[in-house]
Coordinates of C-alpha atoms in Angstrom, one line a residue:
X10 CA 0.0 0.0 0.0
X11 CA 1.5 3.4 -0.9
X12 CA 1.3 5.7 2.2
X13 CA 0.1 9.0 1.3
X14 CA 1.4 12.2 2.7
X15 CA -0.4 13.1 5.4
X16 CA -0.8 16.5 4.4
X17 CA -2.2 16.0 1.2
X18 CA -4.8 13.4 3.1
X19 CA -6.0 15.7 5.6
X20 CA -6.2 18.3 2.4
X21 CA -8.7 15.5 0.7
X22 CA -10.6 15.0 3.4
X23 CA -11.2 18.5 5.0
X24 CA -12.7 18.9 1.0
X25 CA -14.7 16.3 0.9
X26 CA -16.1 17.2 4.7
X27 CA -16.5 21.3 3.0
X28 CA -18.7 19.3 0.3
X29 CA -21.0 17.7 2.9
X30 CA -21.7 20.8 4.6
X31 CA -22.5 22.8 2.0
X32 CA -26.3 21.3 2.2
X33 CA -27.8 24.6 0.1
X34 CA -31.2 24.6 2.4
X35 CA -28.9 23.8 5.5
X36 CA -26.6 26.8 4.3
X37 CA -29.8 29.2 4.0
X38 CA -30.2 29.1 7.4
X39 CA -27.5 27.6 9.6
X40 CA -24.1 29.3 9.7
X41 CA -21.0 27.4 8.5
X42 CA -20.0 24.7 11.0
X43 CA -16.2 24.9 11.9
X44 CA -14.2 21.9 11.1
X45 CA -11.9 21.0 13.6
X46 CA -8.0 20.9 12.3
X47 CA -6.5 19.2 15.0
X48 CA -8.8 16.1 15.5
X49 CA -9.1 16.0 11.6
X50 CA -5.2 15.8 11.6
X51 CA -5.3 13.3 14.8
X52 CA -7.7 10.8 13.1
X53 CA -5.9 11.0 9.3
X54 CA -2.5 10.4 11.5
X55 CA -3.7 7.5 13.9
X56 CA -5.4 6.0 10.8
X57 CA -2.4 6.4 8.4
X58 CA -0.5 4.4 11.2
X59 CA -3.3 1.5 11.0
X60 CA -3.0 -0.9 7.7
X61 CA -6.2 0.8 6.4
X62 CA -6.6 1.7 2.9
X63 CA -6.6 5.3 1.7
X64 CA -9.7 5.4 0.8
X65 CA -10.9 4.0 3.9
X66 CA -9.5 6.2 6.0
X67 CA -10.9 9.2 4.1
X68 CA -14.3 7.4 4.4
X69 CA -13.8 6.7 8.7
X70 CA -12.2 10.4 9.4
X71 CA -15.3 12.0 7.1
X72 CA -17.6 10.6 9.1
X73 CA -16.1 10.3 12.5
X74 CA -15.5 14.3 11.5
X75 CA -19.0 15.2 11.0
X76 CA -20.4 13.5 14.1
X77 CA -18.1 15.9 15.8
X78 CA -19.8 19.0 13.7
X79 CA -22.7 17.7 14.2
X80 CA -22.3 17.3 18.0
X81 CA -20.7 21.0 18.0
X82 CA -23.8 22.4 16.0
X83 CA -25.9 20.9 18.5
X84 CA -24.2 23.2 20.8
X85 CA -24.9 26.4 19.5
X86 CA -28.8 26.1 20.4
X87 CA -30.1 28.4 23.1
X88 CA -32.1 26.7 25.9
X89 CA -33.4 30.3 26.5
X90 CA -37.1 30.1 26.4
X91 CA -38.1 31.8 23.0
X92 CA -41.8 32.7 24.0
X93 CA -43.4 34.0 20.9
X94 CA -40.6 34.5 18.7
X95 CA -41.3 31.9 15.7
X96 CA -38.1 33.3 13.9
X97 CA -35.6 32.3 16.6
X98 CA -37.8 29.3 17.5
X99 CA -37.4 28.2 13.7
X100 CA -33.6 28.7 13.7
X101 CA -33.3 26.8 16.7
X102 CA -35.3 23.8 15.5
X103 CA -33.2 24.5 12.1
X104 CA -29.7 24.0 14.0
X105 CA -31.0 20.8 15.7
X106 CA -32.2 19.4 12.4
X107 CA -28.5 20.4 10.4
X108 CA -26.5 19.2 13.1
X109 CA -29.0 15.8 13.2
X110 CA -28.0 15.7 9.3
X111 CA -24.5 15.8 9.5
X112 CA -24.7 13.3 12.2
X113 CA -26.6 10.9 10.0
X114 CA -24.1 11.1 7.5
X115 CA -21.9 9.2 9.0
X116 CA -24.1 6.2 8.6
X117 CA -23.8 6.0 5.1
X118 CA -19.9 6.5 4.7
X119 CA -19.4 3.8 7.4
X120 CA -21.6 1.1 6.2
X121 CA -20.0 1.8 2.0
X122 CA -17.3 0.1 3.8
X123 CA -19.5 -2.6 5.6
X124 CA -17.9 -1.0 8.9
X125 CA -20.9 -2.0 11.5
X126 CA -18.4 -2.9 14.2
X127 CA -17.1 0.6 13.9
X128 CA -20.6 2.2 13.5
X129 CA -22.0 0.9 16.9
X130 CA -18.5 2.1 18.3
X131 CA -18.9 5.7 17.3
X132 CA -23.0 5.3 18.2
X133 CA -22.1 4.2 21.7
X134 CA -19.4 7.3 22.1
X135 CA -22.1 9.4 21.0
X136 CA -24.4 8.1 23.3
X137 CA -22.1 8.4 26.3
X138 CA -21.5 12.2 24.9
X139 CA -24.8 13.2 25.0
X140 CA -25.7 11.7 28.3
X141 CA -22.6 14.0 29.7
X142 CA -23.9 16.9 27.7
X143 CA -27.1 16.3 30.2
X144 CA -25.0 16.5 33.0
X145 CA -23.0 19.7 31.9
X146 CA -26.1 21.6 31.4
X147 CA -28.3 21.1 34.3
X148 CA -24.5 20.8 36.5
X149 CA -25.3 17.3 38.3
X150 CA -22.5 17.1 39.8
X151 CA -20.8 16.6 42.9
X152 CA -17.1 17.1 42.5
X153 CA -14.4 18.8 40.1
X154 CA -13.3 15.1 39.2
X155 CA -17.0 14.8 38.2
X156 CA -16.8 17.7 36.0
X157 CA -13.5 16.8 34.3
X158 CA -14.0 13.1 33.8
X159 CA -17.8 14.8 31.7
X160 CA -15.7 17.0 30.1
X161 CA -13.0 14.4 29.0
X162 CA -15.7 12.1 27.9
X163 CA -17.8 15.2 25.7
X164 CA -14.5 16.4 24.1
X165 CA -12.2 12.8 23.1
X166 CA -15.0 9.9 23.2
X167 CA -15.1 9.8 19.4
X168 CA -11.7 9.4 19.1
X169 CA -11.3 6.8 21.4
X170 CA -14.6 5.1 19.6
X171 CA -11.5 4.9 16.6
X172 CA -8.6 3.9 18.7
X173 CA -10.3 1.3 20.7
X174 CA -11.9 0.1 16.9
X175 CA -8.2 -0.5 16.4
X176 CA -7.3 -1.9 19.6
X177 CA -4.4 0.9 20.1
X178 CA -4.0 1.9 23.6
X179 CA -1.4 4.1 23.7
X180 CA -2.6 6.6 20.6
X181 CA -6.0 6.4 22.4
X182 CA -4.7 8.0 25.4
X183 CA -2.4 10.4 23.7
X184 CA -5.3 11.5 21.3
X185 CA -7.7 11.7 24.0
X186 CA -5.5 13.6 26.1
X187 CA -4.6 16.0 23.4
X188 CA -7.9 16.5 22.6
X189 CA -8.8 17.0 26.3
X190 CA -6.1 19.6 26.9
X191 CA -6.9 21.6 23.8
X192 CA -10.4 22.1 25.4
X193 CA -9.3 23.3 28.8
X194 CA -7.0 25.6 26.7
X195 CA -9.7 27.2 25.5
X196 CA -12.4 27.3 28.5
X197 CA -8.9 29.0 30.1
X198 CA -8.7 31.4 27.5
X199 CA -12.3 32.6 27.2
X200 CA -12.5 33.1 30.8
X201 CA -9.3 35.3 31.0
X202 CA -10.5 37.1 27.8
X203 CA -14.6 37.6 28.2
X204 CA -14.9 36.9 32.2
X205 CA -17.0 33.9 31.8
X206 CA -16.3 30.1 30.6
X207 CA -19.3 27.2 31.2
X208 CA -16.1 24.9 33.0
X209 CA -15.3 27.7 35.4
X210 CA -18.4 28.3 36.3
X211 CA -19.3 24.6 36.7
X212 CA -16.1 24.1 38.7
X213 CA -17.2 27.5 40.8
X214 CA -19.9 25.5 41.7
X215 CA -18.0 22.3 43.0
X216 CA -15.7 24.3 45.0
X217 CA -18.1 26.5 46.8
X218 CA -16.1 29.5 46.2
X219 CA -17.2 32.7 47.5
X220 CA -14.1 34.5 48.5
X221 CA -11.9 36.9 46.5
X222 CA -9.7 34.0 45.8
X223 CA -12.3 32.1 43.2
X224 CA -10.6 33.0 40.2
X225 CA -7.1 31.9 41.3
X226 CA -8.2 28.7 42.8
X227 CA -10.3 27.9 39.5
X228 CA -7.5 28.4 38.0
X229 CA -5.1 26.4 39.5
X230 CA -7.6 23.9 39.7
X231 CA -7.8 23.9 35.6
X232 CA -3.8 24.5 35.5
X233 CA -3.4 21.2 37.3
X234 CA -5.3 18.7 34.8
X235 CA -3.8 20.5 32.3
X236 CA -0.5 20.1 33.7
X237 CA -1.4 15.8 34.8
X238 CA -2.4 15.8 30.7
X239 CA 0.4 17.4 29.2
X240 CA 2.6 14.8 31.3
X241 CA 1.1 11.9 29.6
X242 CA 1.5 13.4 26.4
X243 CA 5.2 13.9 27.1
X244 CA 5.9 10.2 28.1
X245 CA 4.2 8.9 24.7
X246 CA 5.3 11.5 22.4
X247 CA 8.9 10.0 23.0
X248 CA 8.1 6.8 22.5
X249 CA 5.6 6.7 19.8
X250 CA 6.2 7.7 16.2
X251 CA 4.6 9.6 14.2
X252 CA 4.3 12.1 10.8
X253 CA 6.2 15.6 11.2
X254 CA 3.1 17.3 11.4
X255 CA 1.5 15.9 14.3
X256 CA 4.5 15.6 16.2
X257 CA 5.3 19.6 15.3
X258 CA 1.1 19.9 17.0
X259 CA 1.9 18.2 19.8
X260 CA 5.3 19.8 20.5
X261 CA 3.4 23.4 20.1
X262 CA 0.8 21.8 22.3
X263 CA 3.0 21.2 25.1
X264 CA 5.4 24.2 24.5
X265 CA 2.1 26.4 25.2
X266 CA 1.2 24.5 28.2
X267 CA 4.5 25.3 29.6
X268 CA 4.8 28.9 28.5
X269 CA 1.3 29.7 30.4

């Protein structure tokens, strides 16, 4: 089998994703999903290290992809109550319905490749990620562990769905752990930027803070998973290989980690 370059894959397949989402009636109404680069490039990589045809993996990462922009779409619905505004009550049920469609998608590129074993994978990590997405939103929880382990689960299930497929342990936890750290990252910065981040104030709420030391302890609090993630990343980013390109995201990835 000749290998690809990984850049020209992830190239190919962040197209063929761009052609899926441009639905014309979804387009009318929904605004342009974001794709995410570095899971896209963490699924071509992992797969491009499995013996999986080209065209395979272009088929798993498309629709493993569009779970996750489906998922993400999801997200951008209000749970405000919308009273008797029927415009924002129909782009609400709109964004449910094109988030449902790219979801669905997946189905079909999946099951051109007779991949059921993977299917029900990916449909039990979306399972598990909506039941967390229950728990983030109505805050049932009891603990920052609590918090974390939801978070972990909402932000790197799908990729471990692929991982676990493959029966490869240690990209599953470096993945997953990337993923997971990339997430915090950004909670951290749109709290420091805009005052206000859905993890801080869930983690508020598990610590009981109410003292003019509630941002620092959040933060340390966040600063230390981060920190107990970008370990793990360190131990198996020596002793795994990879392409240039993830290893230059991952490097980046810790370099920032320790810069903050």
């Amino acid at each position: 089998m000749i290998v690809q370059n990984i850049i020209d894959t992830v190239a190919e397949v962040k197209e063929q994703l761009q052609l899926e989402l441009n639905h014309p009636y979804v387009k009318r109404f929904v605004h342009h999903p974001m794709i995410d680069e570095d899971k896209l490039l963490y699924l071509c990589s992992f797969l491009q290290h499995t013996s999986v045809e080209e065209e395979q993996l272009k088929d798993y990462v498309v629709s493993v992809m569009l779970v996750q922009i489906g998922l993400d779409t999801h997200d951008l619905v209000s749970i405000k109550p919308v009273k008797n505004d029927h415009q924002l009550l129909q782009e609400r049920q709109l964004t449910v319905l094109a988030g449902l469609y790219y979801s669905s998608l997946y189905y079909y590129y999946l099951s051109k490749n007779g991949s059921l074993q993977l299917m029900n994978e990916t449909a039990s990590a979306i399972k598990n990620i909506n039941v967390e997405k229950m728990k983030y939103y109505k805050r049932q929880y009891h603990s920052v562990d609590d918090v974390m382990r939801s978070l972990f689960v909402v932000e790197a299930a799908l990729i471990e769905s692929v991982c676990s497929h493959f029966k490869e342990e240690e990209w599953k936890v470096l993945l997953t752990h990337a993923a997971f750290i990339k997430r915090l990252i950004h909670e951290k910065m749109a709290y420091i930027n805009y005052g206000t981040s859905k993890l801080f104030d869930q983690l508020k709420s598990c610590l009981s803070i109410h003292t003019n030391d509630e941002h620092q302890n959040v933060m340390e609090t966040v600063e230390k998973y981060i920190n107990d993630s970008r370990k793990i990343i360190e131990r198996l980013n020596s002793s795994l290989y990879f392409n240039k390109e993830l290893k230059v995201n991952l490097d980046e990835l810790i370099r920032s980690t320790r810069d903050d």
